[in-house]
């Protein structure tokens, strides 16, 4: 069920790196930046498994080490708790990757 205007502020406050856009009934967007393409694609692979498992899929694009993500629930015509949960999952995966060892020099 689409989140109400009264529910949004507290939930958006829990994902401060995401930007809310009221277009299309409500979306959230974040750009992730990784060490390199391998790490960006590793992030996308982990998120893809999660998305498939929960049947909730991101809109995203990748250029080298950057992954730009927009989340919304198409079926509901706006934001739902599924978007907030997927955003939190992405934040956790990106944070874990950022803590990894630097790549070895070539
Ligand atoms: N992902 C997202 N982000 N929004 C949806 O409404 C959605 C989805 N719907 N993944 C699912 C798939 C639906 O189309 C299928 C049939 O369950």
Short mmCIF file of C-alpha atoms and ligand atoms in Angstrom, two decimals:
data_model
loop_
_atom_site.label_atom_id
_atom_site.label_comp_id
_atom_site.label_asym_id
_atom_site.label_seq_id
_atom_site.Cartn_x
_atom_site.Cartn_y
_atom_site.Cartn_z
CA UNK A 1 0.00 0.00 0.00
CA UNK A 2 1.28 3.46 -0.91
CA UNK A 3 2.77 5.36 2.02
CA UNK A 4 0.82 8.39 3.16
CA UNK A 5 2.20 11.93 3.45
CA UNK A 6 2.02 11.51 7.23
CA UNK A 7 4.19 8.34 7.16
CA UNK A 8 6.86 9.63 4.78
CA UNK A 9 8.97 12.06 6.89
CA UNK A 10 9.99 9.53 9.54
CA UNK A 11 10.76 6.83 6.97
CA UNK A 12 12.72 9.20 4.72
CA UNK A 13 14.60 10.34 7.81
CA UNK A 14 15.88 6.78 8.22
CA UNK A 15 17.49 6.86 4.75
CA UNK A 16 19.12 10.32 4.66
CA UNK A 17 21.33 9.57 1.63
CA UNK A 18 18.24 9.19 -0.57
CA UNK A 19 16.51 12.10 -2.29
CA UNK A 20 12.75 12.09 -2.44
CA UNK A 21 11.01 13.20 -5.63
CA UNK A 22 7.19 13.49 -5.69
CA UNK A 23 7.12 12.80 -9.45
CA UNK A 24 5.34 9.61 -10.58
CA UNK A 25 3.51 9.39 -7.25
CA UNK A 26 6.78 9.34 -5.33
CA UNK A 27 10.30 8.02 -5.92
CA UNK A 28 13.57 7.94 -4.00
CA UNK A 29 16.95 8.24 -5.71
CA UNK A 30 20.54 7.72 -4.68
CA UNK A 31 23.84 7.59 -6.51
CA UNK A 32 26.40 5.12 -5.16
CA UNK A 33 30.09 5.46 -5.95
CA UNK A 34 32.41 2.47 -5.60
CA UNK A 35 36.13 1.78 -5.85
CA UNK A 36 35.90 0.49 -9.39
CA UNK A 37 33.62 -1.33 -11.83
CA UNK A 38 34.15 -4.72 -10.18
CA UNK A 39 32.91 -3.41 -6.84
CA UNK A 40 29.97 -1.62 -8.45
CA UNK A 41 28.95 -4.78 -10.25
CA UNK A 42 29.39 -6.80 -7.06
CA UNK A 43 26.96 -4.42 -5.38
CA UNK A 44 24.47 -4.84 -8.23
CA UNK A 45 24.77 -8.63 -8.05
CA UNK A 46 23.98 -8.68 -4.33
CA UNK A 47 21.05 -6.32 -4.81
CA UNK A 48 19.77 -8.33 -7.78
CA UNK A 49 19.54 -11.50 -5.66
CA UNK A 50 17.66 -9.60 -2.95
CA UNK A 51 15.35 -7.95 -5.50
CA UNK A 52 14.50 -11.26 -7.10
CA UNK A 53 13.82 -12.83 -3.69
CA UNK A 54 11.45 -10.07 -2.62
CA UNK A 55 9.98 -9.51 -6.11
CA UNK A 56 10.80 -5.82 -5.85
CA UNK A 57 13.15 -4.42 -8.45
CA UNK A 58 15.17 -1.22 -8.76
CA UNK A 59 15.40 1.10 -11.72
CA UNK A 60 19.13 1.65 -12.09
CA UNK A 61 22.02 2.43 -14.37
CA UNK A 62 25.74 1.84 -14.07
CA UNK A 63 28.65 3.79 -15.48
CA UNK A 64 32.05 2.37 -14.43
CA UNK A 65 32.11 2.79 -10.62
CA UNK A 66 28.79 4.63 -10.25
CA UNK A 67 25.33 3.13 -9.81
CA UNK A 68 22.36 5.47 -9.98
CA UNK A 69 19.20 4.04 -8.41
CA UNK A 70 15.55 5.08 -8.41
CA UNK A 71 13.05 3.18 -6.28
CA UNK A 72 9.27 3.26 -6.51
CA UNK A 73 6.50 0.68 -6.44
CA UNK A 74 4.96 0.57 -9.88
CA UNK A 75 2.00 -1.53 -8.73
CA UNK A 76 1.09 1.06 -6.06
CA UNK A 77 1.87 4.19 -8.09
CA UNK A 78 4.30 5.53 -5.51
CA UNK A 79 6.46 4.68 -2.52
CA UNK A 80 5.76 1.73 -0.25
CA UNK A 81 7.63 0.09 2.63
CA UNK A 82 9.22 -2.22 0.02
CA UNK A 83 11.12 0.78 -1.37
CA UNK A 84 12.30 1.88 2.05
CA UNK A 85 13.41 -1.68 2.87
CA UNK A 86 15.29 -2.06 -0.42
CA UNK A 87 16.95 1.35 0.11
CA UNK A 88 18.11 0.28 3.57
CA UNK A 89 19.43 -2.99 2.16
CA UNK A 90 21.38 -1.12 -0.54
CA UNK A 91 22.83 1.25 2.06
CA UNK A 92 24.01 -1.73 4.15
CA UNK A 93 25.60 -3.53 1.17
CA UNK A 94 27.38 -0.37 0.00
CA UNK A 95 28.62 0.33 3.52
CA UNK A 96 30.00 -3.21 3.84
CA UNK A 97 31.77 -2.92 0.47
CA UNK A 98 33.28 0.42 1.45
CA UNK A 99 34.88 -1.25 4.48
CA UNK A 100 36.64 -3.86 2.33
CA UNK A 101 40.36 -3.86 1.62
CA UNK A 102 41.48 -1.53 -1.15
CA UNK A 103 42.15 -3.20 -4.50
CA UNK A 104 45.75 -4.29 -4.98
CA UNK A 105 47.80 -2.12 -7.27
CA UNK A 106 48.03 -3.61 -10.76
N1 LIG B 1 9.27 -3.84 -8.59
C1 LIG B 1 8.95 -2.61 -8.27
N2 LIG B 1 9.90 -1.71 -7.96
N3 LIG B 1 7.67 -2.23 -8.26
C2 LIG B 1 6.66 -3.06 -8.55
O1 LIG B 1 5.50 -2.66 -8.52
C3 LIG B 1 7.00 -4.39 -8.88
C4 LIG B 1 8.36 -4.75 -8.91
N4 LIG B 1 6.07 -5.29 -9.14
N5 LIG B 1 8.72 -5.99 -9.27
C5 LIG B 1 6.32 -6.68 -9.27
C6 LIG B 1 7.73 -6.93 -9.79
C7 LIG B 1 5.23 -7.27 -10.14
O2 LIG B 1 5.24 -6.67 -11.42
C8 LIG B 1 5.30 -8.75 -10.28
C9 LIG B 1 4.25 -9.27 -11.18
O3 LIG B 1 5.18 -9.32 -9.01
#
